[in-house]
Amino acid sequence: SPFSKAVKENTPTETGAKIVDGKVYVNNGFWDTYRTAWPAYSFLTPSQAGELVDGFVQQYKDGGWTSRWSSPGYADLMTGTSSDVAFADAYVKGVDFDAKAAYDAAVKNATVVPPSSGVGRKGMETSPFLGYAGTETHEGLSWSLEGYLNDYGIAKMGEKLYKETGEKRYKDESAYFLNRAQDYVNLFDAKAGFFQGKDVKGNWRVDSEKYDPRVWGYDYTETNGWGYAFTAPQDSRGLANLYGGRDGLGDKLDEYLSTPETASPDLKGSYGGVIHEMVEARDVRMGMYGHSNQVAHHALYMYDAAGQPYKTQKNIREVLQRLYTGSDIGQGYHGDEDNGEQSAWFLFSSLGFYPLVMGSGEYAVGSPLFKKATVHLENGRDLVVKAPKNSTKNVYVQGLKVNGKRWNSTSLPHSLIAKGGVLEFDMGAKPSSWGTGDNAAPPSITQDDEVPAPRTDAITGQGPLFDNTSATDASVASVDLPVSGEGAKAVQYTLTSSADRTKAPAGWKLQGSADGTTWRTLDERSGESFAWDRQTRAFSVKSPGS
């Protein structure tokens, strides 16, 4: 194992490494692959996908963490612990692997302050309490937005584990992470109209009036403010509401595609010079849409969430027909083909559907490339995609039938696709109203026209128990929890273990009072434990009340 501590000295003929049963897999950059390649494994080769997940989770079993970018061991590369949502998505889709271990590895990423920069999430000393990683963390905005995506995956995985096991921990944690998945609203600068970073005191990195979304770097990993303008596919309706509603989301996407990327040195931002992603995004000639990098892969499908699926269809077909062409060396891919990310995007999109909301078990509908395509599934069945009227002009979906029945939604469940069958697209040269109904959009946490209001910390106390950092410890037998605001309701609470988890409490009683005189027990625990040092655990109140 390259992750466990060595058990003896190396010799010329024998390794000193610990020998571990099973296969270990290495060399994958999950940030690059989680949106496309990993769902392709689950769709095309689910048994191999399970083996791959187990192989990467072996890193957690041996060394305590799953790599962010396995190369082959732990490396301080890229943003986000994207194996969290990649593996959760596979589990929701029925892929078989050691789900409990994969889930624990993801929860560790999402709740524990890592001991080194090469593992876990950055900004974890404060982000679980503030709801975001501050600008004190390099690329904190990207760490945050990627974190919300991963939290959504953990929530959906925990939801399924609870259904299968009945263990209350999974239910508590699922609710906690689903709430965290909506914390993206904390980083939306309404005056600027974009997501940008802010420090731990709540100050925007740049004054809203001076903010320029074309500038690369700083808050953003390998992109700019435009690149992260749509990074909340787990709650596309909530994101739309930030932009004024579904029409507002459509307008923002239109502006995204009409604002040219120039790759100008004036816009290099925090980078030392013009980086290749800037040049590639410019050469795509689709505004700020930089298909050469994974940050953009989902963006065109967000038109489905805006109630304008014909724009998804038009733009997806342009990418398929124009950006994957060429027979000379260096052509055919317009940017990094990191571990299959570009190929997997092409495969999904050419079939007419794409894993927009990772962890939901659903696909978003696009525009198929061929008149007929057949996928020989691993279970021995075939999925046949028919579009007999398809052509370079007939790119718009007029209607869809699934196994002979009309389908009016732009969302297709994996459970249906994985059984095989026939998808029959009726194609035409003009946009249609297909897929524009109120309930036709892809899955979203938010289901109404309100901006999400994720829960916030109601405790106003001072001292190490309330200072929004896990860097401080305190020993107490009992503590008062002063609450701000009238009508604050206890729904969930968190406890964080100290740097020595063996000193964490195993049992406690939580009581509440509306007047400071009459107290009632809201929750009582015994036999609890913390798996790791400096871990934040969430608990649901058994008897909710104001």
XYZ file of C-alpha atoms in Angstrom:
546
model
C 0.000 0.000 0.000
C 1.357 3.446 -0.914
C -0.909 4.951 1.777
C -0.214 2.904 4.904
C 2.882 3.449 6.976
C 5.744 1.146 6.031
C 6.086 -1.906 8.260
C 9.802 -2.465 7.682
C 12.807 -1.255 5.727
C 12.966 -1.704 1.966
C 15.594 -4.080 0.640
C 16.863 -4.608 -2.930
C 14.496 -7.562 -3.267
C 11.584 -6.860 -0.921
C 9.318 -3.896 -0.218
C 8.925 -2.548 3.264
C 5.383 -1.419 2.508
C 2.384 -3.011 4.153
C 0.808 -5.698 1.972
C -2.971 -5.279 1.758
C -5.562 -7.546 0.195
C -7.572 -6.255 -2.750
C -7.009 -3.834 -5.594
C -6.028 -0.231 -5.178
C -6.647 2.303 -7.950
C -4.647 5.490 -8.400
C -4.107 8.386 -10.838
C -7.453 10.122 -11.111
C -8.244 13.799 -10.696
C -11.759 13.772 -9.304
C -12.294 17.517 -9.841
C -11.821 16.923 -13.556
C -13.824 13.717 -13.837
C -16.715 13.806 -11.385
C -19.183 15.484 -13.770
C -18.658 13.164 -16.743
C -16.259 10.222 -16.506
C -17.511 8.808 -13.201
C -21.203 8.814 -14.188
C -20.114 7.239 -17.479
C -18.506 4.389 -15.534
C -21.749 3.901 -13.594
C -23.819 3.920 -16.780
C -21.641 1.868 -19.118
C -19.727 -0.496 -16.813
C -21.342 -0.495 -13.349
C -19.446 -3.562 -12.118
C -16.116 -2.008 -13.048
C -17.300 1.286 -11.530
C -17.849 -0.524 -8.229
C -14.372 -2.009 -8.396
C -12.919 1.425 -9.112
C -14.722 2.984 -6.160
C -13.530 0.239 -3.833
C -10.027 0.667 -5.215
C -9.964 4.361 -4.414
C -11.709 3.938 -1.056
C -8.853 1.570 -0.188
C -6.805 4.750 0.113
C -9.106 5.807 2.948
C -8.932 2.400 4.587
C -5.129 2.351 4.460
C -4.146 5.962 4.942
C -7.193 7.628 6.433
C -8.211 9.723 3.408
C -9.274 9.368 -0.217
C -7.016 11.471 -2.431
C -8.327 14.637 -4.035
C -6.012 14.012 -6.975
C -4.468 10.584 -6.707
C -0.987 10.805 -8.190
C -0.688 8.060 -6.969
C -0.726 9.112 -3.321
C -1.948 12.238 -1.553
C -1.165 15.430 -3.439
C -2.085 19.042 -2.794
C -3.722 19.475 -6.187
C -7.028 20.937 -7.378
C -10.114 22.080 -5.528
C -12.838 20.088 -3.834
C -13.113 16.546 -2.528
C -15.037 15.529 -5.623
C -14.851 11.795 -4.961
C -17.609 12.521 -2.416
C -20.270 13.241 -5.023
C -18.772 10.910 -7.638
C -19.105 7.888 -5.356
C -22.462 9.028 -3.961
C -23.801 9.309 -7.495
C -22.647 5.769 -8.244
C -24.304 4.455 -5.087
C -27.612 6.194 -5.796
C -27.524 4.568 -9.243
C -27.183 1.096 -7.754
C -23.466 0.479 -8.247
C -22.207 -2.132 -5.774
C -19.249 -1.293 -3.524
C -18.404 -0.799 0.153
C -20.873 2.044 0.498
C -20.444 2.563 4.240
C -16.695 3.018 3.899
C -17.103 5.355 0.908
C -19.682 7.351 2.848
C -17.424 7.598 5.899
C -14.557 8.804 3.718
C -16.809 11.515 2.285
C -18.111 12.557 5.711
C -14.546 12.815 6.956
C -13.722 15.132 4.063
C -16.761 17.258 4.858
C -16.492 17.458 8.663
C -12.855 17.125 9.746
C -10.015 19.646 9.774
C -7.335 17.814 7.748
C -3.867 17.321 9.237
C -2.100 18.385 6.030
C -2.790 20.340 2.839
C -2.742 17.227 0.656
C -5.972 15.728 1.992
C -9.514 16.810 2.827
C -11.117 20.193 2.258
C -9.453 23.530 2.845
C -10.930 26.159 5.121
C -12.462 23.514 7.383
C -11.530 25.273 10.635
C -14.302 27.794 10.020
C -16.402 26.814 6.974
C -18.790 24.399 8.750
C -19.804 27.259 11.062
C -19.754 30.216 8.668
C -21.305 28.332 5.756
C -18.397 29.114 3.423
C -14.621 29.068 3.142
C -13.337 32.638 3.415
C -10.897 34.438 1.154
C -8.228 33.579 3.731
C -8.389 30.179 2.008
C -6.836 30.198 -1.459
C -9.652 29.923 -4.018
C -12.099 29.793 -1.115
C -15.098 30.575 -3.328
C -14.364 27.539 -5.486
C -13.763 25.373 -2.422
C -17.145 26.469 -1.134
C -19.195 25.977 -4.302
C -17.589 22.611 -4.978
C -18.234 21.737 -1.339
C -21.968 22.385 -1.650
C -22.111 20.039 -4.635
C -20.343 17.356 -2.658
C -22.524 17.955 0.382
C -25.573 17.306 -1.804
C -24.082 13.977 -2.861
C -23.409 13.020 0.761
C -26.990 13.977 1.665
C -28.452 11.750 -1.052
C -26.120 8.890 -0.172
C -27.023 9.222 3.516
C -30.699 9.257 2.611
C -30.368 5.937 0.806
C -28.211 4.398 3.544
C -30.827 5.351 6.124
C -33.550 3.667 4.070
C -31.443 0.532 3.813
C -30.093 0.342 7.368
C -32.433 2.363 9.579
C -29.404 3.854 11.357
C -30.422 7.280 12.637
C -26.968 8.748 12.065
C -27.559 8.659 8.336
C -30.872 10.479 8.677
C -29.375 13.227 10.857
C -26.403 13.708 8.571
C -28.492 13.649 5.401
C -30.613 16.528 6.694
C -27.502 18.419 7.775
C -25.722 18.081 4.437
C -28.825 18.885 2.404
C -29.048 22.144 4.320
C -25.355 22.827 3.712
C -25.849 22.176 -0.004
C -27.924 25.377 -0.132
C -25.265 27.558 1.480
C -24.183 28.804 -1.946
C -26.554 31.727 -1.330
C -24.041 33.015 1.240
C -21.594 33.828 -1.547
C -23.914 35.485 -4.040
C -23.168 39.199 -4.323
C -26.555 40.533 -5.406
C -25.181 43.989 -6.261
C -22.476 42.540 -8.487
C -24.779 39.818 -9.799
C -22.141 37.120 -9.336
C -20.665 34.748 -6.785
C -17.515 36.074 -5.212
C -15.441 35.359 -2.154
C -15.710 37.058 1.196
C -13.565 36.917 4.288
C -14.474 35.329 7.597
C -15.897 38.659 8.769
C -18.302 38.736 5.836
C -16.616 41.349 3.632
C -16.586 40.810 -0.137
C -13.136 40.437 -1.653
C -13.912 43.209 -4.130
C -16.366 46.071 -3.672
C -19.511 45.140 -5.541
C -19.331 48.275 -7.693
C -15.767 47.479 -8.779
C -16.243 43.765 -9.367
C -15.341 42.479 -12.873
C -16.451 38.884 -13.595
C -14.009 38.614 -16.512
C -10.951 38.580 -14.235
C -9.419 35.137 -13.762
C -8.099 33.512 -10.605
C -8.280 34.834 -7.045
C -11.552 33.279 -5.852
C -11.869 30.971 -8.845
C -10.084 27.781 -9.885
C -8.973 27.946 -13.539
C -11.760 30.344 -14.500
C -13.420 33.636 -13.580
C -16.715 34.883 -12.166
C -18.582 33.812 -15.279
C -17.205 30.295 -14.957
C -18.708 29.895 -11.485
C -21.966 31.750 -12.184
C -23.941 28.493 -12.523
C -22.211 26.109 -10.107
C -25.289 25.088 -8.142
C -26.921 22.441 -10.348
C -28.074 20.640 -7.196
C -30.480 23.545 -6.615
C -31.069 25.025 -10.043
C -34.451 26.508 -9.103
C -32.915 28.226 -6.093
C -30.089 29.523 -8.282
C -32.629 30.796 -10.798
C -34.399 32.660 -7.996
C -31.162 34.491 -7.200
C -31.232 35.742 -10.794
C -34.872 36.781 -10.562
C -36.564 33.551 -11.589
C -36.285 31.012 -14.391
C -36.361 33.721 -17.061
C -33.595 35.516 -15.181
C -31.460 32.382 -15.233
C -32.047 32.133 -18.968
C -31.008 35.766 -19.422
C -27.839 35.167 -17.383
C -26.958 32.175 -19.549
C -27.595 34.251 -22.676
C -25.211 36.912 -21.376
C -22.669 34.198 -20.530
C -22.681 33.043 -24.147
C -22.579 36.552 -25.599
C -19.794 38.028 -23.459
C -16.532 37.283 -25.301
C -13.563 35.697 -23.574
C -10.553 37.583 -24.898
C -7.686 35.882 -23.031
C -6.321 39.378 -22.547
C -3.287 39.731 -20.261
C -5.227 42.519 -18.550
C -7.650 39.898 -17.220
C -5.123 37.304 -16.013
C -5.948 38.257 -12.441
C -3.948 36.294 -9.888
C -2.224 34.134 -12.482
C 1.331 35.006 -13.507
C 0.301 35.238 -17.131
C -2.310 34.111 -19.621
C -2.958 30.437 -18.832
C -3.919 27.870 -21.441
C -7.499 27.651 -20.178
C -7.952 31.314 -21.049
C -6.737 30.807 -24.604
C -8.837 27.675 -25.073
C -11.963 29.405 -23.767
C -11.346 32.259 -26.186
C -10.904 29.879 -29.101
C -14.188 28.095 -28.393
C -15.919 31.282 -29.606
C -18.988 30.763 -27.441
C -18.614 33.761 -25.169
C -17.437 32.860 -21.689
C -18.290 29.189 -22.208
C -14.922 27.438 -21.887
C -15.754 23.859 -22.816
C -12.081 22.980 -22.539
C -12.421 22.659 -18.749
C -14.870 20.840 -16.483
C -16.125 24.026 -14.807
C -18.254 24.634 -17.918
C -19.406 21.096 -18.720
C -22.805 21.414 -17.039
C -23.583 25.009 -17.955
C -25.470 24.569 -21.237
C -27.803 22.032 -19.639
C -28.835 24.683 -17.111
C -31.143 26.087 -19.807
C -33.338 23.066 -18.995
C -33.707 24.479 -15.493
C -34.490 27.896 -16.961
C -37.453 26.471 -18.844
C -35.688 27.058 -22.172
C -34.509 23.578 -23.182
C -34.337 24.548 -26.864
C -31.278 26.650 -26.003
C -29.656 23.619 -24.385
C -30.384 21.707 -27.595
C -29.015 24.388 -29.918
C -25.795 24.960 -27.989
C -25.087 21.327 -27.181
C -25.297 20.476 -30.865
C -22.929 23.307 -31.711
C -20.380 21.900 -29.284
C -20.830 18.351 -30.622
C -20.629 19.382 -34.257
C -17.885 21.998 -34.040
C -15.604 21.484 -31.063
C -14.764 17.772 -31.383
C -13.595 17.901 -34.999
C -10.195 17.473 -36.654
C -7.931 14.610 -37.629
C -4.490 16.110 -36.998
C -2.503 15.612 -33.822
C -3.801 17.995 -31.195
C -7.236 18.305 -32.754
C -10.400 16.537 -31.705
C -9.987 17.743 -28.132
C -9.935 21.456 -27.485
C -8.478 21.251 -23.972
C -7.380 18.835 -21.289
C -8.766 15.323 -21.732
C -8.210 14.669 -18.023
C -8.940 10.996 -17.357
C -11.718 10.909 -19.961
C -13.665 14.015 -18.957
C -14.079 15.363 -22.507
C -14.840 11.966 -24.061
C -17.471 11.147 -21.464
C -19.158 14.505 -22.052
C -19.270 13.712 -25.777
C -20.694 10.228 -25.192
C -23.495 11.406 -22.936
C -24.360 14.453 -25.018
C -24.352 12.538 -28.296
C -26.888 10.139 -26.755
C -29.135 13.052 -25.818
C -28.841 13.103 -22.017
C -26.313 14.224 -19.418
C -25.765 13.806 -15.604
C -26.473 17.422 -14.682
C -27.439 16.875 -11.030
C -24.863 14.470 -9.659
C -26.269 12.412 -6.796
C -29.889 12.764 -7.881
C -30.024 9.644 -10.047
C -31.419 11.717 -12.936
C -30.168 12.871 -16.330
C -30.970 16.140 -18.123
C -32.162 15.879 -21.724
C -30.196 17.537 -24.520
C -30.151 16.881 -28.255
C -28.924 13.535 -29.629
C -26.272 13.680 -32.345
C -27.179 10.631 -34.437
C -30.243 9.260 -36.182
C -29.752 6.040 -34.222
C -27.394 4.917 -31.490
C -27.392 1.630 -29.567
C -25.768 1.130 -26.181
C -25.136 -2.496 -25.237
C -25.582 -2.334 -21.487
C -23.647 -4.518 -19.081
C -26.869 -6.273 -17.998
C -27.272 -7.656 -21.518
C -30.002 -5.249 -22.554
C -29.819 -2.502 -25.159
C -30.657 1.158 -24.897
C -31.622 2.420 -28.349
C -31.729 6.162 -29.034
C -33.647 6.997 -32.208
C -33.914 10.404 -33.882
C -34.820 9.591 -37.523
C -35.349 13.244 -38.547
C -32.011 14.299 -37.070
C -29.698 16.472 -39.178
C -27.306 19.382 -38.772
C -30.363 21.677 -38.988
C -32.899 19.564 -37.122
C -31.345 20.023 -33.701
C -34.471 20.935 -31.727
C -36.512 18.362 -29.816
C -40.182 18.470 -30.821
C -41.145 15.542 -28.612
C -39.773 12.484 -26.824
C -41.151 9.007 -26.300
C -39.714 6.595 -23.746
C -40.592 3.014 -24.602
C -43.460 4.284 -26.714
C -44.938 6.640 -24.097
C -44.807 10.427 -24.332
C -42.258 12.025 -22.042
C -42.622 15.744 -21.308
C -39.838 16.268 -18.762
C -36.242 17.279 -19.438
C -35.243 14.840 -16.685
C -34.728 11.107 -17.220
C -34.173 8.738 -14.280
C -31.136 6.466 -14.389
C -33.292 3.621 -13.059
C -35.253 3.801 -16.309
C -32.290 4.240 -18.656
C -30.333 1.411 -17.019
C -33.079 -1.086 -17.860
C -32.589 -0.496 -21.572
C -35.400 0.300 -23.949
C -36.032 2.914 -26.610
C -35.759 6.692 -26.491
C -37.354 8.167 -29.607
C -36.763 11.825 -30.326
C -38.820 13.818 -32.781
C -36.453 16.455 -34.152
C -37.080 19.665 -36.076
C -35.415 22.824 -37.392
C -37.241 25.233 -35.075
C -37.541 25.486 -31.281
C -40.605 23.899 -29.725
C -42.409 24.181 -26.408
C -41.438 20.629 -25.460
C -39.975 20.399 -21.953
C -40.995 23.906 -20.910
C -43.731 22.994 -18.419
C -43.665 24.054 -14.767
C -42.672 20.577 -13.609
C -40.477 19.643 -16.555
C -37.135 20.846 -15.166
C -34.338 18.676 -13.708
C -34.455 17.885 -9.958
C -33.735 20.744 -7.589
C -33.688 21.138 -3.806
C -35.810 24.269 -4.133
C -39.241 23.734 -5.668
C -40.768 27.233 -5.482
C -39.980 30.840 -6.425
C -38.233 31.729 -3.164
C -34.503 32.240 -2.687
C -33.230 29.440 -0.425
C -32.815 30.314 3.233
C -30.528 27.641 4.679
C -30.430 27.410 8.442
C -27.980 29.665 10.246
C -26.395 29.505 13.671
C -28.747 30.952 16.277
C -26.229 30.840 19.135
C -24.807 34.199 20.197
C -22.476 33.180 23.013
C -18.840 34.163 23.408
C -15.812 31.957 23.991
C -14.233 28.871 22.449
C -17.514 26.966 22.156
C -19.085 29.646 19.941
C -16.211 31.327 18.099
C -16.859 29.761 14.675
C -13.573 27.895 14.609
C -12.537 24.423 15.636
C -9.034 25.656 16.445
C -9.989 26.289 20.075
C -10.891 23.788 22.809
C -12.799 24.023 26.056
C -13.660 21.634 28.876
C -17.155 22.072 30.324
C -19.647 20.114 32.379
C -22.580 22.319 31.413
C -22.972 25.379 29.246
C -25.626 27.972 28.444
C -26.530 28.423 24.771
C -27.924 31.945 24.342
C -30.127 32.243 21.243
C -30.674 35.366 19.164
C -33.992 36.411 17.711
C -37.528 35.555 18.665
C -39.015 32.339 17.419
C -35.686 30.634 16.722
C -36.404 26.936 16.481
C -33.987 24.208 17.486
C -33.866 21.781 14.549
C -30.286 20.539 14.517
C -27.126 21.264 16.440
C -23.472 20.385 15.979
C -20.704 19.383 18.333
C -17.038 19.421 17.392
C -14.452 17.165 18.976
C -11.206 18.646 20.226
C -7.738 17.916 18.921
C -7.977 14.781 21.062
C -11.292 13.122 20.281
C -10.963 10.765 23.255
C -11.873 13.723 25.457
C -15.133 14.352 23.598
C -18.339 13.668 25.537
C -20.168 10.389 25.032
C -23.500 11.647 26.308
C -25.356 14.883 26.974
C -28.759 16.468 27.394
C -29.998 19.469 25.396
C -32.695 21.565 27.041
C -34.592 24.611 25.827
C -36.631 27.349 27.390
C -38.737 30.144 25.942
C -38.690 32.200 29.148
C -35.578 31.064 31.005
C -37.699 29.518 33.733
C -39.487 26.503 32.310
C -37.125 24.033 30.660
C -37.839 20.933 28.630
C -35.528 18.334 27.155
C -35.162 18.691 23.393
C -32.629 15.923 22.885
C -30.694 13.425 24.958
C -27.795 11.264 23.813
C -25.672 8.471 25.226
C -23.064 6.125 23.812
C -21.949 8.654 21.211
C -18.411 8.904 19.877
C -16.373 10.920 17.429
C -14.455 8.973 14.803
C -11.815 11.640 14.251
C -10.085 14.554 15.935
C -11.629 17.969 15.204
C -14.735 16.433 13.656
C -18.028 18.326 13.516
C -21.025 16.051 13.998
C -24.658 16.984 13.406
C -27.601 15.854 15.523
C -31.304 16.358 14.925
C -33.406 17.544 17.827
C -35.790 14.767 18.813
C -38.375 17.211 20.136
C -38.211 20.354 17.971
C -39.467 23.536 19.518
C -39.006 27.279 19.731
